[in-house]
Short mmCIF file of C-alpha atoms and ligand atoms in Angstrom, two decimals:
data_model
loop_
_atom_site.label_atom_id
_atom_site.label_comp_id
_atom_site.label_asym_id
_atom_site.label_seq_id
_atom_site.Cartn_x
_atom_site.Cartn_y
_atom_site.Cartn_z
CA MET N 5 68.46 182.72 87.06
CA SER N 6 65.62 179.83 87.52
CA PHE N 7 66.29 176.10 88.36
CA LYS N 8 67.80 173.84 85.80
CA PRO N 9 65.11 171.52 84.92
CA LEU N 10 66.28 167.97 86.15
CA VAL N 11 64.42 164.88 86.12
CA PHE N 12 64.20 162.41 89.14
CA SER N 13 61.95 159.45 89.77
CA GLY N 14 62.09 156.38 91.78
CA VAL N 15 61.06 152.41 91.64
CA GLN N 16 60.61 150.20 94.67
CA PRO N 17 62.48 146.98 94.61
CA THR N 18 59.51 144.83 95.53
CA GLY N 19 58.52 142.13 93.58
CA ASN N 20 58.04 141.34 90.15
CA LEU N 21 57.93 144.20 87.67
CA HIS N 22 55.19 144.16 85.26
CA LEU N 23 53.72 145.55 82.08
CA GLY N 24 52.00 148.64 84.33
CA ASN N 25 55.59 149.55 85.38
CA TYR N 26 56.90 149.29 82.10
CA LEU N 27 54.28 151.60 80.12
CA GLY N 28 53.78 153.89 83.26
CA ALA N 29 56.90 154.91 84.53
CA ILE N 30 60.21 153.24 82.67
CA ARG N 31 59.45 153.77 79.29
CA LYS N 32 58.79 157.42 79.88
CA PHE N 33 62.12 157.01 81.95
CA VAL N 34 63.82 156.28 78.77
CA ALA N 35 61.74 158.90 76.58
CA LEU N 36 62.81 161.96 78.94
CA GLN N 37 66.63 161.11 78.77
CA GLU N 38 66.38 162.62 75.30
CA SER N 39 65.45 166.03 76.51
CA HIS N 40 66.57 166.72 80.39
CA ASP N 41 69.20 165.39 82.54
CA CYS N 42 67.64 162.10 84.43
CA ILE N 43 68.35 160.84 87.59
CA TYR N 44 67.00 157.26 88.32
CA CYS N 45 67.02 155.62 91.57
CA VAL N 46 66.14 152.14 92.93
CA VAL N 47 64.05 153.36 96.02
CA ASP N 48 65.52 150.50 98.52
CA MET N 49 64.97 152.33 101.67
CA HIS N 50 61.32 152.71 101.09
CA SER N 51 61.02 149.10 100.64
CA LEU N 52 61.80 148.68 104.55
CA THR N 53 58.43 150.25 104.97
CA ALA N 54 56.65 147.23 103.45
CA THR N 55 58.09 144.25 104.65
CA LEU N 56 61.16 144.98 107.29
CA VAL N 57 63.05 141.47 107.03
CA HIS N 58 63.41 140.97 103.20
CA GLU N 59 66.01 138.43 102.11
CA ASP N 60 65.36 139.52 98.56
CA LEU N 61 66.25 142.78 98.71
CA PRO N 62 69.49 143.05 97.23
CA ASP N 63 68.41 140.76 94.24
CA GLN N 64 65.64 143.10 93.65
CA THR N 65 67.51 146.38 93.77
CA ARG N 66 69.25 144.71 91.00
CA ALA N 67 66.29 143.53 89.21
CA ILE N 68 64.95 147.40 89.01
CA ALA N 69 68.51 148.62 87.97
CA ALA N 70 68.70 145.94 84.93
CA ALA N 71 65.06 146.65 83.91
CA PHE N 72 65.90 150.21 83.55
CA ILE N 73 69.30 149.50 81.66
CA ALA N 74 67.55 146.64 79.68
CA ALA N 75 64.77 149.38 78.75
CA GLY N 76 67.44 151.90 77.46
CA ILE N 77 68.23 154.33 80.03
CA ASP N 78 72.17 154.83 79.70
CA PRO N 79 73.81 155.06 82.94
CA LYS N 80 76.91 156.97 81.78
CA LYS N 81 75.04 159.68 80.45
CA HIS N 82 72.31 160.21 83.29
CA ILE N 83 72.59 158.84 86.97
CA VAL N 84 70.97 155.03 88.09
CA PHE N 85 71.78 153.77 91.84
CA ASN N 86 70.11 152.61 94.66
CA GLN N 87 69.25 155.22 97.27
CA ALA N 88 71.12 153.52 100.27
CA ARG N 89 74.18 154.32 98.57
CA VAL N 90 73.49 158.19 99.18
CA MET N 91 73.07 158.56 102.95
CA GLN N 92 71.78 162.49 102.06
CA HIS N 93 68.34 161.03 101.50
CA ALA N 94 68.29 159.89 105.08
CA GLU N 95 69.74 163.20 106.37
CA LEU N 96 67.04 165.32 104.43
CA THR N 97 64.51 163.06 105.43
CA TRP N 98 65.20 164.08 109.09
CA VAL N 99 64.89 167.85 108.25
CA PHE N 100 61.74 167.36 106.37
CA ASN N 101 60.19 165.33 109.20
CA CYS N 102 60.69 168.43 111.09
CA VAL N 103 58.99 170.59 108.10
CA ALA N 104 55.74 168.38 107.56
CA ARG N 105 53.20 168.60 109.85
CA MET N 106 51.32 165.69 111.26
CA GLY N 107 48.18 166.76 110.13
CA TRP N 108 49.54 166.67 106.13
CA LEU N 109 50.64 163.14 106.48
CA ASN N 110 47.41 162.13 108.35
CA ARG N 111 45.63 162.56 105.02
CA MET N 112 47.83 160.74 102.87
CA THR N 113 45.55 158.13 101.24
CA GLN N 114 48.35 155.55 100.74
CA PHE N 115 49.16 155.26 104.02
CA LYS N 116 45.75 154.99 105.25
CA GLU N 117 45.44 152.04 102.96
CA LYS N 118 48.51 150.40 102.98
CA ALA N 119 47.99 150.64 107.26
CA GLY N 120 44.38 149.40 106.99
CA LYS N 121 42.49 149.30 110.35
CA ASP N 122 45.48 148.83 112.57
CA ARG N 123 47.15 151.93 112.14
CA GLU N 124 48.67 151.80 115.86
CA ASN N 125 50.48 148.93 114.47
CA ALA N 126 51.96 150.41 111.54
CA SER N 127 55.30 151.12 111.29
CA VAL N 128 56.50 155.04 112.00
CA GLY N 129 58.40 154.64 108.60
CA LEU N 130 55.01 154.06 106.77
CA PHE N 131 54.26 156.77 107.75
CA THR N 132 56.94 159.07 107.34
CA TYR N 133 57.12 157.57 103.73
CA PRO N 134 56.38 161.04 101.80
CA ASP N 135 59.04 162.84 103.86
CA LEU N 136 61.25 160.33 102.51
CA MET N 137 59.86 160.87 98.80
CA ALA N 138 60.05 164.70 99.24
CA ALA N 139 63.86 163.84 100.22
CA ASP N 140 64.94 161.60 97.34
CA ILE N 141 63.73 164.62 94.85
CA LEU N 142 64.56 167.41 96.64
CA VAL N 143 67.86 166.30 97.29
CA TYR N 144 68.88 166.73 94.02
CA ARG N 145 66.52 169.85 93.80
CA ALA N 146 64.78 168.05 90.87
CA THR N 147 62.25 169.82 88.84
CA HIS N 148 60.37 167.30 87.15
CA VAL N 149 59.07 163.66 88.48
CA PRO N 150 57.32 161.32 85.96
CA VAL N 151 55.17 159.14 88.13
CA GLY N 152 52.02 157.03 87.78
CA ASP N 153 48.65 158.92 89.36
CA ASP N 154 48.90 157.21 92.25
CA GLN N 155 51.76 159.38 93.44
CA LYS N 156 50.23 162.74 93.02
CA GLN N 157 49.13 163.39 96.31
CA HIS N 158 52.63 162.14 97.16
CA LEU N 159 54.07 165.06 94.75
CA GLU N 160 51.73 167.72 96.40
CA LEU N 161 53.16 166.79 99.63
CA THR N 162 56.85 167.75 98.12
CA ARG N 163 55.67 170.93 96.90
CA ASP N 164 54.15 172.14 100.24
CA ILE N 165 57.20 170.92 102.00
CA ALA N 166 59.73 172.85 99.66
CA GLN N 167 57.26 175.90 100.15
CA LYS N 168 57.31 175.69 103.95
CA PHE N 169 60.86 175.38 103.57
CA ASN N 170 61.46 178.22 101.49
CA ASN N 171 58.63 180.46 103.56
CA ASP N 172 60.15 179.50 106.76
CA PHE N 173 63.92 179.98 106.06
CA SER N 174 63.57 182.86 103.54
CA LYS N 175 65.30 185.41 105.54
CA ARG N 176 68.21 182.76 106.13
CA ILE N 177 68.08 181.86 102.34
CA ALA N 178 68.38 185.67 101.14
CA ASP N 179 71.17 186.49 103.72
CA LEU N 180 73.14 183.63 102.34
CA GLY N 181 72.52 184.34 99.13
CA VAL N 182 71.34 180.61 97.80
CA GLY N 183 67.76 181.56 96.67
CA VAL N 184 66.63 180.99 92.91
CA GLU N 185 64.32 183.32 91.69
CA MET N 186 60.81 181.21 90.99
CA ALA N 187 56.91 182.17 90.30
CA VAL N 188 54.87 181.07 92.90
CA GLY N 189 51.20 181.76 91.72
CA GLU N 190 51.51 185.65 90.62
CA GLU N 191 54.41 186.21 92.42
CA LYS N 192 58.16 185.91 92.15
CA VAL N 193 59.96 184.79 95.22
CA ASN N 194 63.19 183.18 96.24
CA GLY N 195 63.43 179.61 97.23
CA PHE N 196 65.86 176.79 97.59
CA PHE N 197 63.86 174.27 97.00
CA PRO N 198 61.58 174.13 93.64
CA LEU N 199 58.30 173.60 93.22
CA THR N 200 58.43 169.94 91.62
CA GLU N 201 56.07 169.40 88.74
CA PRO N 202 55.07 165.73 88.27
CA LEU N 203 54.78 164.34 84.73
CA ILE N 204 51.82 162.40 84.67
CA GLY N 205 49.55 161.22 81.66
CA GLY N 206 50.42 159.63 77.95
CA VAL N 207 48.74 156.33 76.63
CA ALA N 208 47.97 153.69 79.08
CA THR N 209 49.24 155.30 82.30
CA ARG N 210 46.98 153.10 84.23
CA VAL N 211 47.58 149.54 83.04
CA MET N 212 44.57 147.59 84.53
CA SER N 213 44.68 143.94 85.37
CA LEU N 214 43.84 141.66 82.83
CA ARG N 215 41.33 139.23 84.61
CA ASP N 216 39.44 142.84 86.24
CA GLY N 217 39.50 146.12 84.29
CA SER N 218 38.62 147.84 87.26
CA LYS N 219 41.40 147.36 89.21
CA LYS N 220 45.20 148.27 88.32
CA MET N 221 47.78 145.91 87.31
CA SER N 222 49.28 145.24 90.56
CA LYS N 223 52.17 142.75 91.54
CA SER N 224 50.34 142.18 94.87
CA ASP N 225 47.32 140.72 92.91
CA PRO N 226 47.07 136.80 93.75
CA SER N 227 46.46 136.11 90.23
CA ASP N 228 49.53 135.90 87.93
CA LEU N 229 47.35 135.81 85.11
CA SER N 230 46.05 139.49 85.99
CA ARG N 231 49.63 140.74 84.77
CA ILE N 232 52.36 140.29 82.29
CA ASN N 233 55.62 140.11 84.14
CA LEU N 234 58.78 141.68 82.41
CA THR N 235 60.54 138.38 83.03
CA ASP N 236 57.55 136.48 81.24
CA ASP N 237 58.88 134.81 78.11
CA ALA N 238 56.91 134.74 74.80
CA ASP N 239 54.52 131.38 75.78
CA MET N 240 53.41 133.19 78.64
CA ILE N 241 52.87 136.16 77.23
CA ALA N 242 50.83 134.89 74.93
CA LYS N 243 48.73 132.73 76.84
CA LYS N 244 47.95 135.45 79.68
CA ILE N 245 46.70 137.65 76.61
CA LYS N 246 44.43 135.08 75.12
CA LYS N 247 43.19 134.34 78.85
CA ALA N 248 42.67 137.87 79.27
CA LYS N 249 38.89 139.05 80.43
CA THR N 250 36.85 140.69 77.52
CA ASP N 251 33.03 141.22 76.44
CA PRO N 252 31.26 139.40 73.93
CA GLU N 253 30.85 142.76 71.73
CA PRO N 254 33.33 143.02 68.97
CA LEU N 255 35.84 146.07 68.71
CA PRO N 256 33.74 149.01 68.04
CA SER N 257 35.01 151.93 65.48
CA GLU N 258 35.22 154.50 67.71
CA ILE N 259 36.69 155.28 71.34
CA ALA N 260 33.50 156.43 72.63
CA GLY N 261 32.43 152.95 71.98
CA LEU N 262 35.12 151.53 74.75
CA LYS N 263 32.64 153.69 77.53
CA ASP N 264 32.06 151.41 80.11
CA ARG N 265 34.19 148.39 78.84
CA PRO N 266 37.04 148.66 80.92
CA GLU N 267 38.58 145.46 79.51
CA ALA N 268 38.23 146.47 76.41
CA GLU N 269 39.44 149.60 77.02
CA ASN N 270 42.45 148.35 78.95
CA LEU N 271 43.51 145.88 75.92
CA VAL N 272 43.24 149.03 73.47
CA GLY N 273 45.39 150.72 75.55
CA ILE N 274 47.73 148.45 76.07
CA TYR N 275 48.04 147.87 72.14
CA ALA N 276 48.19 151.48 71.56
CA ALA N 277 50.97 152.01 74.04
CA LEU N 278 53.01 149.49 72.89
CA ALA N 279 52.47 150.47 69.11
CA ASP N 280 53.12 154.35 69.97
CA THR N 281 50.24 155.09 68.54
CA THR N 282 46.46 156.18 69.72
CA LYS N 283 43.54 154.35 70.74
CA GLU N 284 41.75 155.95 68.26
CA LYS N 285 43.79 154.63 65.59
CA VAL N 286 43.78 151.21 67.25
CA VAL N 287 40.01 150.73 67.17
CA ALA N 288 40.01 152.47 63.83
CA GLU N 289 42.26 149.41 62.54
CA PHE N 290 40.44 146.57 63.99
CA ALA N 291 36.64 148.31 64.03
CA GLY N 292 34.02 145.60 64.21
CA ARG N 293 36.59 142.87 64.69
CA GLN N 294 36.07 139.97 67.53
CA PHE N 295 38.48 139.98 70.53
CA SER N 296 39.29 136.32 68.85
CA ALA N 297 41.06 138.45 66.36
CA PHE N 298 42.38 141.22 68.05
CA LYS N 299 43.99 139.20 70.94
CA PRO N 300 46.32 137.27 68.37
CA ALA N 301 47.71 140.60 66.98
CA LEU N 302 48.32 142.16 70.70
CA ALA N 303 50.19 138.99 71.69
CA ASP N 304 52.52 139.24 68.69
CA LEU N 305 53.27 142.77 69.58
CA ALA N 306 53.87 142.43 73.25
CA VAL N 307 56.06 139.82 72.72
CA ASP N 308 57.63 141.73 69.92
CA LYS N 309 58.25 144.27 72.55
CA LEU N 310 58.71 142.64 75.48
CA ALA N 311 60.69 139.44 74.82
CA PRO N 312 64.22 141.07 73.96
CA LEU N 313 63.56 142.96 77.43
CA ALA N 314 63.30 140.19 79.46
CA SER N 315 66.16 138.33 77.70
CA GLU N 316 68.48 141.56 78.24
CA MET N 317 67.39 141.36 81.93
CA ARG N 318 68.09 138.31 82.28
CA ARG N 319 71.84 138.31 80.58
CA LEU N 320 72.14 141.78 83.18
CA MET N 321 70.98 139.82 86.31
CA ALA N 322 73.06 136.73 85.39
CA ASP N 323 75.96 139.06 86.25
CA PRO N 324 75.22 141.09 89.79
CA ALA N 325 78.91 142.21 89.69
CA HIS N 326 78.35 144.14 86.68
CA ILE N 327 74.87 145.67 88.23
CA ASP N 328 76.59 146.45 91.17
CA GLY N 329 79.54 148.41 89.39
CA ILE N 330 76.90 150.58 87.49
CA LEU N 331 74.96 151.61 91.23
CA LYS N 332 77.98 151.95 92.56
CA ASP N 333 79.30 154.75 89.68
CA GLY N 334 76.00 156.23 89.65
CA GLY N 335 75.80 156.44 93.72
CA GLU N 336 78.83 158.31 93.69
CA ARG N 337 77.86 160.51 90.94
CA ALA N 338 74.27 161.08 93.04
CA ARG N 339 75.91 161.65 96.38
CA VAL N 340 78.39 164.80 94.94
CA LEU N 341 75.05 166.44 93.74
CA ALA N 342 73.04 165.57 97.12
CA GLU N 343 76.24 166.68 99.25
CA ALA N 344 76.32 169.89 97.45
CA THR N 345 72.36 170.51 98.85
CA MET N 346 72.98 169.35 101.84
CA LYS N 347 75.97 171.59 102.72
CA THR N 348 73.33 174.58 102.06
CA VAL N 349 70.58 172.77 103.79
CA ARG N 350 72.87 172.52 107.07
CA ARG N 351 74.00 176.48 106.85
CA ILE N 352 70.11 177.36 106.36
CA VAL N 353 68.98 175.68 109.31
CA GLY N 354 71.79 175.68 111.44
CA LEU N 355 73.35 172.88 111.71
CA LEU N 356 77.16 172.77 112.47
CA ASP N 357 79.58 170.35 109.94
CA ASP N 358 83.15 170.55 108.54
N1 LIG S 28 56.59 156.27 96.33
C1 LIG S 28 56.64 155.99 94.50
C2 LIG S 28 56.00 154.63 94.51
O1 LIG S 28 55.48 153.93 95.45
C3 LIG S 28 58.41 155.39 94.70
C4 LIG S 28 59.24 156.45 94.95
C5 LIG S 28 59.51 156.64 96.07
C6 LIG S 28 59.34 157.81 94.03
N2 LIG S 28 60.64 158.05 96.15
C7 LIG S 28 60.10 158.78 94.57
C8 LIG S 28 58.62 158.12 92.69
C9 LIG S 28 60.77 159.77 94.15
C10 LIG S 28 59.32 159.50 92.22
C11 LIG S 28 60.01 160.26 92.74
O2 LIG S 28 55.99 154.49 93.12
#
């Protein structure tokens, strides 16, 4: 026996979703449902680490769920829910707080960036955020996690936690007969938690700011022109592409010609991702043309792909009770799986329950 392939991923409900979230994450989630069982979670509890008092949190949680569904995720075949509905995530986090070492969390670059200089004043939740993320994944014993490359370090931590748990409790796991055989390097060992693999990659995994090709497209960029929000209408999308920063050179005929031209490379990458093709084919098609010719083509393509998504999101958001129903149903199904894991975890670590 080995672990059954299972995909899990989470998106935090903070602010507007943009093209980077769509191409880097949500579109991959949609594709994976053809080949895998998938659990997609709106990680609302993670949002408390950023802003504790957050009046828009319920609507932002619904907006992510609406985006998942509008993009084509099927909440009946797969599971779509919000984290807070399944308290087993928090319970497993506590166990993982006791498995993970201070030194491991101290090395997390995202914590260092977010806490900034005033670390003493950062919340403990921000520090232990990666333990909650590991619990999100491992409470389902998920084997694959599609994420952006900024989450790679958190996935490594998730594997370190799984491995330490499997090692430290190897005798209990064997005595209770709850291990699953898996390969760790050359060796075959029995473990309770899988060593989860990140799924990173694809065209335009990193969508950059439209105003500065060296920065990631981000919801926190003060300039709204730097990003295409999934709720932007056709005129707004076209305007932002028209105003996107470029360089004066025409498009090259080979991708090597995009080197050191981050803005040009970004726009070509976005075109390739939206058209489901490669950057090579895009430059071959537009070789020698000016951006004044390329941009209208990109704008048409973006409007074509994104406008239906935006209107479907708006339609879903007009009926919050319907979205809440989907999240409730997903939560109930997720809870059954998570509780099965926790029953065994409690036995492994020695916590009495009913
Ligand atoms: N930390 C992730 C991010 O900021 C969100 C997240 C939370 C997540 N839990 C997860 C992603 C579990 C994948 C799996 O993007």
